[in-house]
mmCIF file with all atom_site columns, C-alpha atoms in Angstrom:
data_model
loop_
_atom_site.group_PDB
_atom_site.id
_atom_site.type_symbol
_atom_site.label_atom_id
_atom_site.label_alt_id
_atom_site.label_comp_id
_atom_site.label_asym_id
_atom_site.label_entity_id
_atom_site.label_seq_id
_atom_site.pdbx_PDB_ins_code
_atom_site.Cartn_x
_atom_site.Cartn_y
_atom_site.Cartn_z
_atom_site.occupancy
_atom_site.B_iso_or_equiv
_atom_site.pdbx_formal_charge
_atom_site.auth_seq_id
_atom_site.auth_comp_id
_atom_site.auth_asym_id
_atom_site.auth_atom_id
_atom_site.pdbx_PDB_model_num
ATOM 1   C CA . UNK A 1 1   ? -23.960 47.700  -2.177  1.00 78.00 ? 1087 UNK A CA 1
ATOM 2   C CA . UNK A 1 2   ? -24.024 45.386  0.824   1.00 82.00 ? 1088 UNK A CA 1
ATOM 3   C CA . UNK A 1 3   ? -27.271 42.988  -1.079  1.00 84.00 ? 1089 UNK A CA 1
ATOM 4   C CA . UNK A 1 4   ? -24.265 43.432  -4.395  1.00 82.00 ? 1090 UNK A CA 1
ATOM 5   C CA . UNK A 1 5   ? -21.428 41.821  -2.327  1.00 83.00 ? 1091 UNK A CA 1
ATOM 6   C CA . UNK A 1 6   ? -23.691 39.082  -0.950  1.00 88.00 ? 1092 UNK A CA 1
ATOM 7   C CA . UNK A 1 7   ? -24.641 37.859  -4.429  1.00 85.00 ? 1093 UNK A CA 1
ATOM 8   C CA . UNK A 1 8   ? -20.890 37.914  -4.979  1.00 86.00 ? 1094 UNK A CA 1
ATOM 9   C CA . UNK A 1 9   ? -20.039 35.465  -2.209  1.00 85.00 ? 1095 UNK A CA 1
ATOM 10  C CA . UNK A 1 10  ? -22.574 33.611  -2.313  1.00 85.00 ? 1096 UNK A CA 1
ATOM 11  C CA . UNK A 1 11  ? -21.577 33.288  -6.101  1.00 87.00 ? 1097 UNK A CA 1
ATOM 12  C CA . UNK A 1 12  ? -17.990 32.214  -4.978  1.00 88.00 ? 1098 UNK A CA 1
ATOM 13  C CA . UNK A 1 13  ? -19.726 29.311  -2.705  1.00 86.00 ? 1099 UNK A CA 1
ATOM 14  C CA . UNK A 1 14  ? -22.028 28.204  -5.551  1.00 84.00 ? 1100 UNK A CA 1
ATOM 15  C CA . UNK A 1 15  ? -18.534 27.894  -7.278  1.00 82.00 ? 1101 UNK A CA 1
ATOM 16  C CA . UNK A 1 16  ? -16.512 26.493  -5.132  1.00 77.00 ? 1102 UNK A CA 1
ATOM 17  C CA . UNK A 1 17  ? -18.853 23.781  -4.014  1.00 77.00 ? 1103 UNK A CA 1
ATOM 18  C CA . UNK A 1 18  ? -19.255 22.915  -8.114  1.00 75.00 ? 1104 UNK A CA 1
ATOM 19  C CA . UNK A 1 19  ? -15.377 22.187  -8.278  1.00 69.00 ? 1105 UNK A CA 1
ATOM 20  C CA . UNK A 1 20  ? -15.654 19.714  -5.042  1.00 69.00 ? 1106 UNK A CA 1
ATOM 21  C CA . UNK A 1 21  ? -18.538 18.201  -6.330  1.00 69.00 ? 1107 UNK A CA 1
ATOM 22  C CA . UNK A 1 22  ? -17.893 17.875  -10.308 1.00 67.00 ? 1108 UNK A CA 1
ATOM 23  C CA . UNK A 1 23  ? -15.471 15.243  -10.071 1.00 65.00 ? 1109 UNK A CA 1
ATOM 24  C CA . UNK A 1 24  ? -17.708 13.002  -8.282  1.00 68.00 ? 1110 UNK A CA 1
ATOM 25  C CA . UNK A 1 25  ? -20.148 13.129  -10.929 1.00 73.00 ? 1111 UNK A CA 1
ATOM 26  C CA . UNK A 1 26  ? -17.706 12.767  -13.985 1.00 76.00 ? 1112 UNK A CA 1
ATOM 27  C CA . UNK A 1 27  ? -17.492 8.797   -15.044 1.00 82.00 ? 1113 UNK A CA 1
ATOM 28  C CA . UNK A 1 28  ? -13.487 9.173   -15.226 1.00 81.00 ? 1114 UNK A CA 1
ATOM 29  C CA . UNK A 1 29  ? -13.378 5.835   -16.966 1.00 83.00 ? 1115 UNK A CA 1
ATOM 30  C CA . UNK A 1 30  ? -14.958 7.277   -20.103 1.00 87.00 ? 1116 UNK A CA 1
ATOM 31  C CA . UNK A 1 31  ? -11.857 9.964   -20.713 1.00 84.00 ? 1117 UNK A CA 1
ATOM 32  C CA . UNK A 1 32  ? -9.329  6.496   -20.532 1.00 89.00 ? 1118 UNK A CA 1
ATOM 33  C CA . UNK A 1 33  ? -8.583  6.829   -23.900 1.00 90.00 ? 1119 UNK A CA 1
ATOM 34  C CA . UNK A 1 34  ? -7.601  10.633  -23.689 1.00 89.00 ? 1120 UNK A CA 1
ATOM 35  C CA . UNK A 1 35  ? -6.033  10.372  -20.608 1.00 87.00 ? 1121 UNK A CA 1
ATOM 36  C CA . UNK A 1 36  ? -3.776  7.576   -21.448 1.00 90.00 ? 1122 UNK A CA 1
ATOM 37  C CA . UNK A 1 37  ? -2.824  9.427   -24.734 1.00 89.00 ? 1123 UNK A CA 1
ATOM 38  C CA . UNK A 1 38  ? -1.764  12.828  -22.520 1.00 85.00 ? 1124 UNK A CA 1
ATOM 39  C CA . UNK A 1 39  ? 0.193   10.073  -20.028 1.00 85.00 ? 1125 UNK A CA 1
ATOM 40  C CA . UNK A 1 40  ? 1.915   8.326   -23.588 1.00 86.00 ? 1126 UNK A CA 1
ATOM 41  C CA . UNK A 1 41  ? 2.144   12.079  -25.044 1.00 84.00 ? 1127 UNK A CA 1
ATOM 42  C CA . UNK A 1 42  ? 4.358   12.899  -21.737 1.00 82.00 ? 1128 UNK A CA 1
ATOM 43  C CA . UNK A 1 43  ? 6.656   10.189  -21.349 1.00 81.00 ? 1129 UNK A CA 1
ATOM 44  C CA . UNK A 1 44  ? 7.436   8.897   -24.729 1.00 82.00 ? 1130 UNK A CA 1
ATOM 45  C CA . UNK A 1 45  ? 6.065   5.471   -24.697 1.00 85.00 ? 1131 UNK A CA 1
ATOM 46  C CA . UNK A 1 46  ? 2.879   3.699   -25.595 1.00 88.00 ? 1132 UNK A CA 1
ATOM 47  C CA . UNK A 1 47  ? 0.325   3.314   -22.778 1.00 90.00 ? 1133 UNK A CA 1
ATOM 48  C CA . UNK A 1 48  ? -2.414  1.523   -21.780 1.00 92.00 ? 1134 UNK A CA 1
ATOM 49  C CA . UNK A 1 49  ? -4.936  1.950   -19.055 1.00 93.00 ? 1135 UNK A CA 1
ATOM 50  C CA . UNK A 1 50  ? -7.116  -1.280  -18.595 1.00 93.00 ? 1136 UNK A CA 1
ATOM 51  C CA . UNK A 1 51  ? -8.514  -0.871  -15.077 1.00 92.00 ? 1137 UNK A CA 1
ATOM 52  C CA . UNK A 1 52  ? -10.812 1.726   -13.299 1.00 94.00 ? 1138 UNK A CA 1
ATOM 53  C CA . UNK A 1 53  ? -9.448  5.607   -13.208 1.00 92.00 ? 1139 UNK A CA 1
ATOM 54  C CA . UNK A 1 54  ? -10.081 8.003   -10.439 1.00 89.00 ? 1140 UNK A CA 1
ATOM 55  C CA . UNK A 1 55  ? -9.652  11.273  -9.818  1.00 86.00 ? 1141 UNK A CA 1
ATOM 56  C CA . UNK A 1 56  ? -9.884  14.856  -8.144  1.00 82.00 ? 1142 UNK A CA 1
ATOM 57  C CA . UNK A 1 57  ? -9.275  18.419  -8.581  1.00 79.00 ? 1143 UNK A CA 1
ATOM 58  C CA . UNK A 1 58  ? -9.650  19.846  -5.114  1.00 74.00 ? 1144 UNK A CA 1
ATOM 59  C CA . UNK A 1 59  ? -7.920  20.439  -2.555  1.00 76.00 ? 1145 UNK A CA 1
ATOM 60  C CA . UNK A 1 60  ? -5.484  18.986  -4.703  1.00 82.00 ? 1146 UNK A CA 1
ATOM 61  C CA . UNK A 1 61  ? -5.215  17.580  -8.267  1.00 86.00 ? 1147 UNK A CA 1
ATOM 62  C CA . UNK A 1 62  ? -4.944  13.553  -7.827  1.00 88.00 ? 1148 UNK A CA 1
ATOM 63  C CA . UNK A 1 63  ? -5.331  10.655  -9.958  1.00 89.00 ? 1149 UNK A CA 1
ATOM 64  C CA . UNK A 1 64  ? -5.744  7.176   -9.584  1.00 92.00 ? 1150 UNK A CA 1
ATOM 65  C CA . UNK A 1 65  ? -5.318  4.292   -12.500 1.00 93.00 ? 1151 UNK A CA 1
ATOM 66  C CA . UNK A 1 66  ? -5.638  0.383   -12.306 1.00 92.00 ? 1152 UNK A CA 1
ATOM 67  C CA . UNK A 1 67  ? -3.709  -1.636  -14.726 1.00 93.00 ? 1153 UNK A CA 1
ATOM 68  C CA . UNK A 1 68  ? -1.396  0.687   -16.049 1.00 92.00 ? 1154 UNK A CA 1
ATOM 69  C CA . UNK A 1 69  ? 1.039   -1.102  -19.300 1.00 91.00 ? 1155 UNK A CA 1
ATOM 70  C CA . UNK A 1 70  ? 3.697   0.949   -20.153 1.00 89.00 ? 1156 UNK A CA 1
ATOM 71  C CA . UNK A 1 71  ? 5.709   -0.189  -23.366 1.00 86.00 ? 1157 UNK A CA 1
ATOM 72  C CA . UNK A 1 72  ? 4.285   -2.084  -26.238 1.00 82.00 ? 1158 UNK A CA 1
ATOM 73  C CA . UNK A 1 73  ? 2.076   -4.513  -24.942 1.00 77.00 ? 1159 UNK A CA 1
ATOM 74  C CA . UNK A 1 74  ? 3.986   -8.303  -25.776 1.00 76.00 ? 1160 UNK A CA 1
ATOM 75  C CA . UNK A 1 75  ? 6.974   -6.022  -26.649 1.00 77.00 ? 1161 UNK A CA 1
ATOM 76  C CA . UNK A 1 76  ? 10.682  -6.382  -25.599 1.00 79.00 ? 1162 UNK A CA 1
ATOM 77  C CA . UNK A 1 77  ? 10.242  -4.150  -22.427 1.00 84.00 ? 1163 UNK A CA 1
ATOM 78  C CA . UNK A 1 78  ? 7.248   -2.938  -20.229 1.00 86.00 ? 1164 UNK A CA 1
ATOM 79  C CA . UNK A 1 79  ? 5.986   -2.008  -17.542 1.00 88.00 ? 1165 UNK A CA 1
ATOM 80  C CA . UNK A 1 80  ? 2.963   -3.232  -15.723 1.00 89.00 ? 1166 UNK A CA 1
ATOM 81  C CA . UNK A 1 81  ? 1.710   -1.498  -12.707 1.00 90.00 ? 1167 UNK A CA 1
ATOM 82  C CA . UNK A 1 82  ? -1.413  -3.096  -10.963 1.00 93.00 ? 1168 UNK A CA 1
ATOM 83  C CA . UNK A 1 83  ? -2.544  0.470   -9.422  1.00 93.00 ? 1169 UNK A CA 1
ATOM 84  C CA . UNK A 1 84  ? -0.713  3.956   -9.769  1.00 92.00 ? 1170 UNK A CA 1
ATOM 85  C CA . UNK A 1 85  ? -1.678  6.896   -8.066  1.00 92.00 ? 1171 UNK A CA 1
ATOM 86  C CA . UNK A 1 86  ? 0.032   10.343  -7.528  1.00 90.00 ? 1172 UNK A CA 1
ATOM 87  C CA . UNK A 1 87  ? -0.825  14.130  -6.632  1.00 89.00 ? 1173 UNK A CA 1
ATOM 88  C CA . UNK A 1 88  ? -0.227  16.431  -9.546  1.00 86.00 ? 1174 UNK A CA 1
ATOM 89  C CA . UNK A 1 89  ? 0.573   20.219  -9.478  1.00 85.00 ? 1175 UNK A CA 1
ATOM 90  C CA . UNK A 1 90  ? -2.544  22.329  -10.767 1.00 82.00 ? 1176 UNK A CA 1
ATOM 91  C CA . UNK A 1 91  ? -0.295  25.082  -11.555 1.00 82.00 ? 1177 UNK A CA 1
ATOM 92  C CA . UNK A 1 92  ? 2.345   22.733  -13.699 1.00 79.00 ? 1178 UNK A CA 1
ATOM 93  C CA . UNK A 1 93  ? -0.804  21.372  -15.632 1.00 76.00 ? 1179 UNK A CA 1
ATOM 94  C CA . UNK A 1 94  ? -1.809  24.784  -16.450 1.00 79.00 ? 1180 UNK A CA 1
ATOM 95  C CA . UNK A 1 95  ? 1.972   25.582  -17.746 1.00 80.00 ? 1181 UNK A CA 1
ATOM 96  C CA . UNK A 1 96  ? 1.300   22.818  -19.616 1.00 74.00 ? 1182 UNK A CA 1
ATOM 97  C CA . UNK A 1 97  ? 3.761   20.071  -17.709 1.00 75.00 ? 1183 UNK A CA 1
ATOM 98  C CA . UNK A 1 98  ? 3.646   17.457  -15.535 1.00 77.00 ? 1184 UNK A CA 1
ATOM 99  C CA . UNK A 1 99  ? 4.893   17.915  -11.930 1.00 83.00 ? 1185 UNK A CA 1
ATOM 100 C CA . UNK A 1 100 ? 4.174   14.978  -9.952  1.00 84.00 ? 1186 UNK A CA 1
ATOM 101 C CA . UNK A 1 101 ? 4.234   14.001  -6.007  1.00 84.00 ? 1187 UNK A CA 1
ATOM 102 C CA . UNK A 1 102 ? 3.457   11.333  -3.997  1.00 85.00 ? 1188 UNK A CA 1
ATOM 103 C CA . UNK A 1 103 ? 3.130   8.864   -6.785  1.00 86.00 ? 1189 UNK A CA 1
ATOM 104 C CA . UNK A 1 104 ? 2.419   5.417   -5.777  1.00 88.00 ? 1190 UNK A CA 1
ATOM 105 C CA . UNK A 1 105 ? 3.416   2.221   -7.470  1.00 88.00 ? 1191 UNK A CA 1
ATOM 106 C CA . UNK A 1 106 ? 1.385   -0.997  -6.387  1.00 90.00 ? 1192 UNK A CA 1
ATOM 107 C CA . UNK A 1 107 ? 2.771   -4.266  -7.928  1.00 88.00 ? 1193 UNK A CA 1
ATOM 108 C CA . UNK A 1 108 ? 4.975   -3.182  -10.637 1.00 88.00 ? 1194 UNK A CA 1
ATOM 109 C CA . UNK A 1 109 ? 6.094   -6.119  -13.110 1.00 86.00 ? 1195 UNK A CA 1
ATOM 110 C CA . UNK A 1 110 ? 8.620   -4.743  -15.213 1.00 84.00 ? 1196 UNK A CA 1
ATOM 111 C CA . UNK A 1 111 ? 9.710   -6.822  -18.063 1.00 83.00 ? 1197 UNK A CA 1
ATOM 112 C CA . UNK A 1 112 ? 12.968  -7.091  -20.292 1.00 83.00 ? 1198 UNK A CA 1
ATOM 113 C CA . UNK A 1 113 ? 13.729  -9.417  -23.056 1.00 80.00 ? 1199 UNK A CA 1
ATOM 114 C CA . UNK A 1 114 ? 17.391  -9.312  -24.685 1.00 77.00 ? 1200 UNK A CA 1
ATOM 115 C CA . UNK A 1 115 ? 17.992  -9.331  -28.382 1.00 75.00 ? 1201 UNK A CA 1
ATOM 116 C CA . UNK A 1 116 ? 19.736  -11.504 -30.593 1.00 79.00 ? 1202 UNK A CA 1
ATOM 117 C CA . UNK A 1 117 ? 22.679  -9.309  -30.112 1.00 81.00 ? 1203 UNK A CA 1
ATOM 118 C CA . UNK A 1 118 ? 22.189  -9.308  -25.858 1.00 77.00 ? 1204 UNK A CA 1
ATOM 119 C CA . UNK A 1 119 ? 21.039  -5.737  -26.451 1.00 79.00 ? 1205 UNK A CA 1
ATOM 120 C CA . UNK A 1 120 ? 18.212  -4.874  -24.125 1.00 78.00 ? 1206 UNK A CA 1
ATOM 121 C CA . UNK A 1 121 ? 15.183  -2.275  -25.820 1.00 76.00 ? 1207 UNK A CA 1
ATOM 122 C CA . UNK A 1 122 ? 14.508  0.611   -23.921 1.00 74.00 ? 1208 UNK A CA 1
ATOM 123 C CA . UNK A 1 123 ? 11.164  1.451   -22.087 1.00 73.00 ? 1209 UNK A CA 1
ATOM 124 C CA . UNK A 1 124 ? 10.874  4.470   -23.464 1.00 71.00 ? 1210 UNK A CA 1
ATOM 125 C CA . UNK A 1 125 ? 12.042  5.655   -27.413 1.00 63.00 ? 1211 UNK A CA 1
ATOM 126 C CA . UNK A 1 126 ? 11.560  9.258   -27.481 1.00 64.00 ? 1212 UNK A CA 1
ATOM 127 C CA . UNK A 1 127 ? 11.661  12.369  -25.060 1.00 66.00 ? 1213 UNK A CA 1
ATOM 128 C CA . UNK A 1 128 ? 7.904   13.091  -23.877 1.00 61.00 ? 1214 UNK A CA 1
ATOM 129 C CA . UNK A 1 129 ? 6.652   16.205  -25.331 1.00 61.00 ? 1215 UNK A CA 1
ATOM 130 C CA . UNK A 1 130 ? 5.931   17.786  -21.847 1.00 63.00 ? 1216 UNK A CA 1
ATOM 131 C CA . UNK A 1 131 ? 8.270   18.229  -18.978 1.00 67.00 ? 1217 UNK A CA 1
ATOM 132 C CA . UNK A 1 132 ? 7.857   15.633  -16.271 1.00 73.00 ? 1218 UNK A CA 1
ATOM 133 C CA . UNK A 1 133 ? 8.899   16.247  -13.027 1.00 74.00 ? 1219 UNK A CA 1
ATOM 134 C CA . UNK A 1 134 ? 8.373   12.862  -10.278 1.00 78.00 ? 1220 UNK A CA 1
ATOM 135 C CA . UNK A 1 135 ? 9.272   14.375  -6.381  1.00 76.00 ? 1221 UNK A CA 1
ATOM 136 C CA . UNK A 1 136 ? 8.675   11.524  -4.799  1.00 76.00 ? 1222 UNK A CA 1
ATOM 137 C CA . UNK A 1 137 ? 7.548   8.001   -5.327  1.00 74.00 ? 1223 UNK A CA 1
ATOM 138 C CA . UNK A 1 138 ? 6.680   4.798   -3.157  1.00 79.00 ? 1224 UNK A CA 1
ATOM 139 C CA . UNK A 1 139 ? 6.848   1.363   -4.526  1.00 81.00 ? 1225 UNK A CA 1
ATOM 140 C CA . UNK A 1 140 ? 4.244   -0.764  -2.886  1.00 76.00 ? 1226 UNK A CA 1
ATOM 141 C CA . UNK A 1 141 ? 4.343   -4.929  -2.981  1.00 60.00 ? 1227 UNK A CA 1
ATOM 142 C CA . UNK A 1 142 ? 6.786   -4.886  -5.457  1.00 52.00 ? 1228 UNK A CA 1
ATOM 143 C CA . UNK A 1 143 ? 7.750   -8.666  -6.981  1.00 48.00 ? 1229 UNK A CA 1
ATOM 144 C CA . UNK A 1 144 ? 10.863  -9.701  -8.138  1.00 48.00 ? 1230 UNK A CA 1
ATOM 145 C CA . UNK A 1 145 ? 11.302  -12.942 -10.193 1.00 49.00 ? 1231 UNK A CA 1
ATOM 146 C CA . UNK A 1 146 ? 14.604  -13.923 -11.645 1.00 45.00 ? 1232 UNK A CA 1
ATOM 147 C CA . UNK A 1 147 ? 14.473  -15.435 -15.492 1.00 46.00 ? 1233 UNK A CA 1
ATOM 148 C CA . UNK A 1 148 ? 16.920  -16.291 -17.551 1.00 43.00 ? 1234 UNK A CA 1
ATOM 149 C CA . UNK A 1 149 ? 16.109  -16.125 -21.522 1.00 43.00 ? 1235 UNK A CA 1
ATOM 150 C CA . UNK A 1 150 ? 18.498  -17.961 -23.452 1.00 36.00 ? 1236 UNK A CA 1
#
């Protein structure tokens, strides 16, 4: 009994040590396309992910994306983060949603172009398909420049 339960912990190491060290051998840059699908899939709105991704599972689920577009790229409105990061609930992502904390925004650009009619086109067209719940957010080095379209 006692060699049985020793096998069993030492199991439950073995594991444990696999889900800290996975993610540091998975090239997160080759799941952009997927992961920037589930991200459009959420929100509602076309995105792209042009810069290096990042991410964890334990102690807690975290990713980290450079040169995040949001919107069509060229289009009437988007948004372009240099860097975005944020801790995500593991036990929303196994219901299946999105619960997000601590998500950091480094130089966002957002963008808005008026219409012929002065209208302005929304960032997003439709309702994501999950649930998306932000907690808290940080906006870091954010610019500001004033245009006028006429």
């Amino acid at each position: 009994m006692r060699a049985a339960l020793t096998v069993f912990g030492f199991l439950i190491i073995v594991a444990f040590s696999a889900l800290l060290a996975a993610p540091l051998f998975v090239d997160w840059n080759d799941w952009r396309s997927a992961i920037a699908q589930q991200m459009a899939n959420a929100i509602g709105a076309t995105v792209l992910i042009e810069g290096p991704i990042d991410a964890r599972i334990l102690p807690q689920p975290w990713l980290s994306v450079g040169k995040l577009t949001i919107g069509e790229p060229g289009g009437a409105t988007t948004l372009v983060v240099e860097q975005a990061e944020a801790d995500i609930s593991l036990g929303a992502l196994i219901r299946g949603s999105f619960d997000l904390s601590n998500v950091t925004l480094e130089q966002p650009h957002l963008t808005l172009k008026a219409g012929q009619d002065g209208a302005i086109a929304p960032l997003v067209l439709t309702e994501g398909d999950r649930p998306v719940v932000v907690e808290n957010f940080q906006i870091g080095r954010a610019s500001c420049r004033e245009r006028v379209l006429v």
